[in-house]
mmCIF file of C-alpha atoms in Angstrom:
data_model
loop_
_atom_site.group_PDB
_atom_site.id
_atom_site.type_symbol
_atom_site.label_atom_id
_atom_site.label_comp_id
_atom_site.label_asym_id
_atom_site.label_seq_id
_atom_site.Cartn_x
_atom_site.Cartn_y
_atom_site.Cartn_z
ATOM 1 C CA UNK D 1 3.245 14.367 30.063
ATOM 2 C CA UNK D 2 5.983 13.935 31.859
ATOM 3 C CA UNK D 3 7.196 10.601 30.403
ATOM 4 C CA UNK D 4 6.385 12.100 26.613
ATOM 5 C CA UNK D 5 9.049 15.050 27.777
ATOM 6 C CA UNK D 6 11.580 12.726 28.968
ATOM 7 C CA UNK D 7 11.154 10.573 26.391
ATOM 8 C CA UNK D 8 11.677 13.654 23.640
ATOM 9 C CA UNK D 9 14.698 14.529 25.592
ATOM 10 C CA UNK D 10 16.460 10.608 25.926
ATOM 11 C CA UNK D 11 15.400 9.137 22.622
ATOM 12 C CA UNK D 12 16.056 13.060 20.265
ATOM 13 C CA UNK D 13 18.314 11.608 17.660
ATOM 14 C CA UNK D 14 16.362 8.795 17.444
ATOM 15 C CA UNK D 15 13.339 11.000 16.971
ATOM 16 C CA UNK D 16 15.036 13.322 14.103
ATOM 17 C CA UNK D 17 16.427 9.671 12.034
ATOM 18 C CA UNK D 18 12.829 8.415 12.578
ATOM 19 C CA UNK D 19 11.046 11.383 11.362
ATOM 20 C CA UNK D 20 14.081 12.369 8.559
ATOM 21 C CA UNK D 21 12.818 8.861 7.455
ATOM 22 C CA UNK D 22 9.264 9.576 6.980
ATOM 23 C CA UNK D 23 9.921 13.104 5.041
ATOM 24 C CA UNK D 24 12.658 10.717 2.900
ATOM 25 C CA UNK D 25 9.454 8.229 1.950
ATOM 26 C CA UNK D 26 6.967 11.500 1.697
ATOM 27 C CA UNK D 27 9.646 12.312 -0.867
ATOM 28 C CA UNK D 28 9.940 9.059 -3.076
ATOM 29 C CA UNK D 29 6.247 7.970 -2.760
ATOM 30 C CA UNK D 30 5.731 11.495 -4.724
ATOM 31 C CA UNK D 31 8.373 10.880 -7.344
ATOM 32 C CA UNK D 32 7.259 7.593 -8.147
ATOM 33 C CA UNK D 33 4.088 8.977 -9.946
ATOM 34 C CA UNK D 34 6.264 10.132 -12.563
ATOM 35 C CA UNK D 35 7.486 6.365 -12.953
ATOM 36 C CA UNK D 36 3.517 5.318 -13.340
ATOM 37 C CA UNK D 37 2.889 4.199 -16.731
ATOM 38 C CA UNK D 38 0.065 5.873 -18.805
ATOM 39 C CA UNK D 39 -2.137 2.632 -18.519
ATOM 40 C CA UNK D 40 -1.827 2.729 -15.106
ATOM 41 C CA UNK D 41 -2.500 7.026 -14.664
ATOM 42 C CA UNK D 42 -5.713 6.153 -16.621
ATOM 43 C CA UNK D 43 -6.750 3.374 -14.656
ATOM 44 C CA UNK D 44 -6.004 5.945 -11.212
ATOM 45 C CA UNK D 45 -7.993 8.688 -13.048
ATOM 46 C CA UNK D 46 -10.523 6.354 -13.751
ATOM 47 C CA UNK D 47 -10.910 5.325 -9.830
ATOM 48 C CA UNK D 48 -10.779 8.917 -8.862
ATOM 49 C CA UNK D 49 -13.599 9.723 -11.225
ATOM 50 C CA UNK D 50 -15.516 7.095 -10.174
ATOM 51 C CA UNK D 51 -15.156 7.951 -6.472
ATOM 52 C CA UNK D 52 -15.562 12.182 -7.005
ATOM 53 C CA UNK D 53 -18.603 11.168 -8.138
ATOM 54 C CA UNK D 54 -19.586 8.755 -5.144
ATOM 55 C CA UNK D 55 -19.048 11.318 -2.735
ATOM 56 C CA UNK D 56 -20.644 14.023 -4.956
ATOM 57 C CA UNK D 57 -23.710 12.136 -4.458
ATOM 58 C CA UNK D 58 -23.768 11.417 -0.435
ATOM 59 C CA UNK D 59 -26.453 9.020 -0.453
ATOM 60 C CA UNK D 60 -24.687 6.524 -2.775
ATOM 61 C CA UNK D 61 -22.235 5.500 -0.732
ATOM 62 C CA UNK D 62 -22.060 4.079 2.844
ATOM 63 C CA UNK D 63 -19.786 5.682 5.286
ATOM 64 C CA UNK D 64 -16.281 4.125 5.611
ATOM 65 C CA UNK D 65 -16.797 0.966 8.190
ATOM 66 C CA UNK D 66 -14.832 2.516 11.728
ATOM 67 C CA UNK D 67 -13.979 -1.065 12.878
ATOM 68 C CA UNK D 68 -12.161 -2.248 9.786
ATOM 69 C CA UNK D 69 -10.084 1.141 10.129
ATOM 70 C CA UNK D 70 -9.394 1.173 13.398
ATOM 71 C CA UNK D 71 -8.218 -3.024 13.474
ATOM 72 C CA UNK D 72 -5.965 -1.947 10.184
ATOM 73 C CA UNK D 73 -4.239 0.636 12.590
ATOM 74 C CA UNK D 74 -4.121 -1.491 15.580
ATOM 75 C CA UNK D 75 -2.241 -4.179 13.246
ATOM 76 C CA UNK D 76 0.228 -1.341 12.375
ATOM 77 C CA UNK D 77 0.722 -0.455 15.993
ATOM 78 C CA UNK D 78 0.623 -4.115 16.582
ATOM 79 C CA UNK D 79 3.424 -5.246 14.509
ATOM 80 C CA UNK D 80 5.853 -2.281 15.368
ATOM 81 C CA UNK D 81 5.337 -3.781 19.058
ATOM 82 C CA UNK D 82 6.253 -6.915 18.579
ATOM 83 C CA UNK D 83 9.248 -6.099 15.919
ATOM 84 C CA UNK D 84 10.566 -3.668 19.399
ATOM 85 C CA UNK D 85 10.493 -7.091 21.124
ATOM 86 C CA UNK D 86 13.491 -8.872 18.459
ATOM 87 C CA UNK D 87 16.990 -7.351 17.927
ATOM 88 C CA UNK D 88 16.335 -8.432 14.403
ATOM 89 C CA UNK D 89 12.959 -6.527 14.114
ATOM 90 C CA UNK D 90 14.725 -3.180 14.503
ATOM 91 C CA UNK D 91 14.862 -2.806 10.251
ATOM 92 C CA UNK D 92 11.478 -3.417 9.680
ATOM 93 C CA UNK D 93 10.527 -1.006 11.651
ATOM 94 C CA UNK D 94 11.971 1.374 10.023
ATOM 95 C CA UNK D 95 10.613 -0.084 6.590
ATOM 96 C CA UNK D 96 7.291 0.224 7.887
ATOM 97 C CA UNK D 97 8.047 4.073 8.609
ATOM 98 C CA UNK D 98 9.503 4.436 5.239
ATOM 99 C CA UNK D 99 6.682 2.807 3.560
ATOM 100 C CA UNK D 100 4.036 4.782 5.404
ATOM 101 C CA UNK D 101 5.819 7.874 4.024
ATOM 102 C CA UNK D 102 5.610 6.486 0.752
ATOM 103 C CA UNK D 103 2.241 5.939 0.860
ATOM 104 C CA UNK D 104 1.368 10.052 1.999
ATOM 105 C CA UNK D 105 4.179 11.349 -0.873
ATOM 106 C CA UNK D 106 2.356 9.504 -3.528
ATOM 107 C CA UNK D 107 -1.043 10.776 -2.563
ATOM 108 C CA UNK D 108 -0.606 13.609 -2.325
ATOM 109 C CA UNK D 109 2.031 14.076 -5.508
ATOM 110 C CA UNK D 110 -0.606 11.696 -7.577
ATOM 111 C CA UNK D 111 -3.428 14.598 -6.673
ATOM 112 C CA UNK D 112 -1.637 17.603 -7.094
ATOM 113 C CA UNK D 113 -0.277 16.404 -10.440
ATOM 114 C CA UNK D 114 -3.507 14.993 -11.876
ATOM 115 C CA UNK D 115 -5.595 18.294 -10.425
ATOM 116 C CA UNK D 116 -3.563 21.177 -9.372
ATOM 117 C CA UNK D 117 -4.610 23.123 -6.749
ATOM 118 C CA UNK D 118 -8.043 21.231 -6.788
ATOM 119 C CA UNK D 119 -5.994 18.396 -5.898
ATOM 120 C CA UNK D 120 -4.166 19.541 -3.625
ATOM 121 C CA UNK D 121 -7.330 20.442 -1.816
ATOM 122 C CA UNK D 122 -8.794 17.415 -2.030
ATOM 123 C CA UNK D 123 -5.444 15.612 -0.700
ATOM 124 C CA UNK D 124 -5.177 17.963 2.125
ATOM 125 C CA UNK D 125 -8.700 16.998 3.513
ATOM 126 C CA UNK D 126 -8.981 13.493 2.735
ATOM 127 C CA UNK D 127 -5.039 12.945 3.741
ATOM 128 C CA UNK D 128 -4.563 15.436 7.002
ATOM 129 C CA UNK D 129 -7.260 15.546 9.220
ATOM 130 C CA UNK D 130 -6.428 11.649 10.797
ATOM 131 C CA UNK D 131 -2.778 11.621 9.939
ATOM 132 C CA UNK D 132 -1.726 14.810 12.394
ATOM 133 C CA UNK D 133 -2.545 11.785 14.720
ATOM 134 C CA UNK D 134 -1.196 9.037 13.141
ATOM 135 C CA UNK D 135 2.215 10.418 12.290
ATOM 136 C CA UNK D 136 2.850 11.415 15.496
ATOM 137 C CA UNK D 137 1.909 8.408 16.968
ATOM 138 C CA UNK D 138 3.661 6.092 14.727
ATOM 139 C CA UNK D 139 6.343 8.387 15.064
ATOM 140 C CA UNK D 140 6.251 7.526 19.253
ATOM 141 C CA UNK D 141 5.139 4.024 18.697
ATOM 142 C CA UNK D 142 8.527 2.925 16.690
ATOM 143 C CA UNK D 143 11.228 4.916 18.686
ATOM 144 C CA UNK D 144 9.750 2.998 21.926
ATOM 145 C CA UNK D 145 10.233 0.163 19.919
ATOM 146 C CA UNK D 146 13.753 0.493 18.718
ATOM 147 C CA UNK D 147 14.453 2.427 22.022
ATOM 148 C CA UNK D 148 13.135 -1.266 23.411
ATOM 149 C CA UNK D 149 14.867 -3.320 20.908
ATOM 150 C CA UNK D 150 18.047 -0.888 21.537
ATOM 151 C CA UNK D 151 17.702 -1.406 25.229
ATOM 152 C CA UNK D 152 17.727 -5.300 24.855
ATOM 153 C CA UNK D 153 21.255 -4.634 22.858
ATOM 154 C CA UNK D 154 22.939 -2.930 25.051
ATOM 155 C CA UNK D 155 21.560 -5.289 28.430
ATOM 156 C CA UNK D 156 21.663 -8.615 26.703
ATOM 157 C CA UNK D 157 24.190 -8.689 23.895
ATOM 158 C CA UNK D 158 27.259 -5.951 24.921
ATOM 159 C CA UNK D 159 26.975 -6.409 28.444
ATOM 160 C CA UNK D 160 28.216 -9.139 30.340
ATOM 161 C CA UNK D 161 25.354 -8.178 33.511
ATOM 162 C CA UNK D 162 21.821 -8.631 31.774
ATOM 163 C CA UNK D 163 19.591 -6.746 33.855
ATOM 164 C CA UNK D 164 16.098 -6.949 34.519
ATOM 165 C CA UNK D 165 13.497 -6.384 31.401
ATOM 166 C CA UNK D 166 10.484 -6.196 33.722
ATOM 167 C CA UNK D 167 10.013 -2.432 34.220
ATOM 168 C CA UNK D 168 11.429 -1.780 30.409
ATOM 169 C CA UNK D 169 8.886 -3.927 29.337
ATOM 170 C CA UNK D 170 6.470 -2.487 31.535
ATOM 171 C CA UNK D 171 6.840 1.171 30.009
ATOM 172 C CA UNK D 172 7.144 -0.366 25.971
ATOM 173 C CA UNK D 173 4.154 -1.856 26.276
ATOM 174 C CA UNK D 174 2.048 1.250 28.236
ATOM 175 C CA UNK D 175 2.958 3.541 25.442
ATOM 176 C CA UNK D 176 2.200 1.192 23.000
ATOM 177 C CA UNK D 177 -1.068 -0.043 24.720
ATOM 178 C CA UNK D 178 -2.089 4.101 24.840
ATOM 179 C CA UNK D 179 -0.942 4.824 21.046
ATOM 180 C CA UNK D 180 -3.264 2.205 20.385
ATOM 181 C CA UNK D 181 -6.079 3.854 21.962
ATOM 182 C CA UNK D 182 -4.821 6.799 19.845
ATOM 183 C CA UNK D 183 -5.126 5.002 16.919
ATOM 184 C CA UNK D 184 -8.806 4.504 17.678
ATOM 185 C CA UNK D 185 -9.130 8.172 17.556
ATOM 186 C CA UNK D 186 -7.682 8.495 14.384
ATOM 187 C CA UNK D 187 -9.633 6.024 12.786
ATOM 188 C CA UNK D 188 -12.585 8.170 14.201
ATOM 189 C CA UNK D 189 -11.396 10.823 12.615
ATOM 190 C CA UNK D 190 -11.005 9.114 9.102
ATOM 191 C CA UNK D 191 -14.329 7.257 9.870
ATOM 192 C CA UNK D 192 -16.449 10.656 10.509
ATOM 193 C CA UNK D 193 -14.673 13.614 9.429
ATOM 194 C CA UNK D 194 -12.106 13.207 6.364
ATOM 195 C CA UNK D 195 -14.997 11.683 4.366
ATOM 196 C CA UNK D 196 -17.309 14.016 5.205
ATOM 197 C CA UNK D 197 -15.091 17.005 3.973
ATOM 198 C CA UNK D 198 -14.081 14.798 1.111
ATOM 199 C CA UNK D 199 -17.788 15.478 0.114
ATOM 200 C CA UNK D 200 -17.654 19.347 -0.007
ATOM 201 C CA UNK D 201 -14.158 18.775 -2.254
ATOM 202 C CA UNK D 202 -14.797 16.427 -4.638
ATOM 203 C CA UNK D 203 -17.737 18.088 -6.739
ATOM 204 C CA UNK D 204 -14.894 20.174 -7.246
ATOM 205 C CA UNK D 205 -12.663 17.883 -9.464
ATOM 206 C CA UNK D 206 -15.630 16.771 -11.633
ATOM 207 C CA UNK D 207 -15.724 17.771 -15.282
ATOM 208 C CA UNK D 208 -17.846 20.803 -16.169
#
């Protein structure tokens, strides 16, 4: 992984910036839990109780569809890839990273707020397994897209001598293709590993 080490070295400020933005999104998502109305809290609680009952009866629910999960993740990578091809897409990449953090923060924050340590345990088994791979993939993809977008700015807009985009684009496309393949691995974890772990924990959250 020589290219990865070199990328980390050359683009460390971008990695730090994106990571901090993601963490801010996680914090914002956790704080959003306090803004829910009583009706919204009751709706979510009812949905979760139904989910826990379904998970407790392993034969009642069909397993998650790998194809739909994989397509969703690949679309996310594809959107980041397309945004990286243009200068105006740079803010969009940052918005996607922030929103991903918000989703994770809200999920964990709500579960902990409703079910204390049991909710934290359920959030960990439902969120952590696939996100251990998914989050680094999104981080690398975002930095690669931002790096290519900034290269376009430097070579096309700020310099009179526009260099060839063939090699940088080939490197960028190669990184994103690899990240898309890793997303398939993350989708596999989300399809077959996370649900099984959720079934083990779900009975703890059902009313006695």
